[in-house]
Amino acid sequence: MDKIKDLLENEGLIEFFNSPRLPLPKKLELLDTLIDGKVGSSSRT
């Protein structure tokens, strides 16, 4: 869970993610995008 929080903070998205107006499917989509982006970029270097 800390890794997810770190990702959101690094991208400046923690307030957006914690918004009660953001539906769960969108939160999951956002996490998928962040995790895929980080894993993809770190595996190439």
mmCIF file with all atom_site columns, C-alpha atoms in Angstrom:
data_model
loop_
_atom_site.group_PDB
_atom_site.id
_atom_site.type_symbol
_atom_site.label_atom_id
_atom_site.label_alt_id
_atom_site.label_comp_id
_atom_site.label_asym_id
_atom_site.label_entity_id
_atom_site.label_seq_id
_atom_site.pdbx_PDB_ins_code
_atom_site.Cartn_x
_atom_site.Cartn_y
_atom_site.Cartn_z
_atom_site.occupancy
_atom_site.B_iso_or_equiv
_atom_site.pdbx_formal_charge
_atom_site.auth_seq_id
_atom_site.auth_comp_id
_atom_site.auth_asym_id
_atom_site.auth_atom_id
_atom_site.pdbx_PDB_model_num
ATOM 1  C CA . MET A 1 1  ? 0.000   0.000  0.000   1.00 0.00 ? 1  MET A CA 1
ATOM 2  C CA . ASP A 1 2  ? 2.888   2.376  0.679   1.00 0.00 ? 2  ASP A CA 1
ATOM 3  C CA . LYS A 1 3  ? 4.159   1.933  -2.886  1.00 0.00 ? 3  LYS A CA 1
ATOM 4  C CA . ILE A 1 4  ? 0.762   2.951  -4.232  1.00 0.00 ? 4  ILE A CA 1
ATOM 5  C CA . LYS A 1 5  ? 0.691   6.007  -1.960  1.00 0.00 ? 5  LYS A CA 1
ATOM 6  C CA . ASP A 1 6  ? 4.216   6.940  -3.061  1.00 0.00 ? 6  ASP A CA 1
ATOM 7  C CA . LEU A 1 7  ? 3.230   6.634  -6.734  1.00 0.00 ? 7  LEU A CA 1
ATOM 8  C CA . LEU A 1 8  ? 0.213   8.870  -6.236  1.00 0.00 ? 8  LEU A CA 1
ATOM 9  C CA . GLU A 1 9  ? 2.203   11.446 -4.276  1.00 0.00 ? 9  GLU A CA 1
ATOM 10 C CA . ASN A 1 10 ? 5.007   11.477 -6.847  1.00 0.00 ? 10 ASN A CA 1
ATOM 11 C CA . GLU A 1 11 ? 2.495   12.134 -9.616  1.00 0.00 ? 11 GLU A CA 1
ATOM 12 C CA . GLY A 1 12 ? 0.643   14.755 -7.551  1.00 0.00 ? 12 GLY A CA 1
ATOM 13 C CA . LEU A 1 13 ? -2.554  12.714 -7.659  1.00 0.00 ? 13 LEU A CA 1
ATOM 14 C CA . ILE A 1 14 ? -3.149  11.898 -3.991  1.00 0.00 ? 14 ILE A CA 1
ATOM 15 C CA . GLU A 1 15 ? -5.925  14.504 -3.533  1.00 0.00 ? 15 GLU A CA 1
ATOM 16 C CA . PHE A 1 16 ? -7.553  13.495 -6.815  1.00 0.00 ? 16 PHE A CA 1
ATOM 17 C CA . PHE A 1 17 ? -7.443  9.806  -5.906  1.00 0.00 ? 17 PHE A CA 1
ATOM 18 C CA . ASN A 1 18 ? -8.875  10.399 -2.425  1.00 0.00 ? 18 ASN A CA 1
ATOM 19 C CA . SER A 1 19 ? -11.802 12.385 -3.793  1.00 0.00 ? 19 SER A CA 1
ATOM 20 C CA . PRO A 1 20 ? -15.156 10.794 -2.868  1.00 0.00 ? 20 PRO A CA 1
ATOM 21 C CA . ARG A 1 21 ? -16.452 11.868 -6.282  1.00 0.00 ? 21 ARG A CA 1
ATOM 22 C CA . LEU A 1 22 ? -14.035 9.583  -8.116  1.00 0.00 ? 22 LEU A CA 1
ATOM 23 C CA . PRO A 1 23 ? -15.722 6.196  -8.708  1.00 0.00 ? 23 PRO A CA 1
ATOM 24 C CA . LEU A 1 24 ? -13.879 3.001  -7.814  1.00 0.00 ? 24 LEU A CA 1
ATOM 25 C CA . PRO A 1 25 ? -13.496 1.801  -11.443 1.00 0.00 ? 25 PRO A CA 1
ATOM 26 C CA . LYS A 1 26 ? -11.734 5.069  -12.287 1.00 0.00 ? 26 LYS A CA 1
ATOM 27 C CA . LYS A 1 27 ? -9.460  4.682  -9.259  1.00 0.00 ? 27 LYS A CA 1
ATOM 28 C CA . LEU A 1 28 ? -8.502  1.189  -10.391 1.00 0.00 ? 28 LEU A CA 1
ATOM 29 C CA . GLU A 1 29 ? -7.912  2.428  -13.939 1.00 0.00 ? 29 GLU A CA 1
ATOM 30 C CA . LEU A 1 30 ? -5.672  5.195  -12.603 1.00 0.00 ? 30 LEU A CA 1
ATOM 31 C CA . LEU A 1 31 ? -3.676  2.711  -10.514 1.00 0.00 ? 31 LEU A CA 1
ATOM 32 C CA . ASP A 1 32 ? -3.277  0.387  -13.506 1.00 0.00 ? 32 ASP A CA 1
ATOM 33 C CA . THR A 1 33 ? -1.985  3.269  -15.607 1.00 0.00 ? 33 THR A CA 1
ATOM 34 C CA . LEU A 1 34 ? 0.475   4.406  -12.944 1.00 0.00 ? 34 LEU A CA 1
ATOM 35 C CA . ILE A 1 35 ? 1.755   0.914  -12.173 1.00 0.00 ? 35 ILE A CA 1
ATOM 36 C CA . ASP A 1 36 ? 2.076   -0.029 -15.855 1.00 0.00 ? 36 ASP A CA 1
ATOM 37 C CA . GLY A 1 37 ? 3.909   3.218  -16.545 1.00 0.00 ? 37 GLY A CA 1
ATOM 38 C CA . LYS A 1 38 ? 6.354   2.772  -13.678 1.00 0.00 ? 38 LYS A CA 1
ATOM 39 C CA . VAL A 1 39 ? 7.000   -0.908 -14.347 1.00 0.00 ? 39 VAL A CA 1
ATOM 40 C CA . GLY A 1 40 ? 7.366   -0.303 -18.076 1.00 0.00 ? 40 GLY A CA 1
ATOM 41 C CA . SER A 1 41 ? 9.806   2.562  -17.719 1.00 0.00 ? 41 SER A CA 1
ATOM 42 C CA . SER A 1 42 ? 11.931  0.911  -15.032 1.00 0.00 ? 42 SER A CA 1
ATOM 43 C CA . SER A 1 43 ? 12.210  -2.373 -16.925 1.00 0.00 ? 43 SER A CA 1
ATOM 44 C CA . ARG A 1 44 ? 13.606  -0.583 -19.998 1.00 0.00 ? 44 ARG A CA 1
ATOM 45 C CA . THR A 1 45 ? 16.473  1.117  -18.202 1.00 0.00 ? 45 THR A CA 1
#
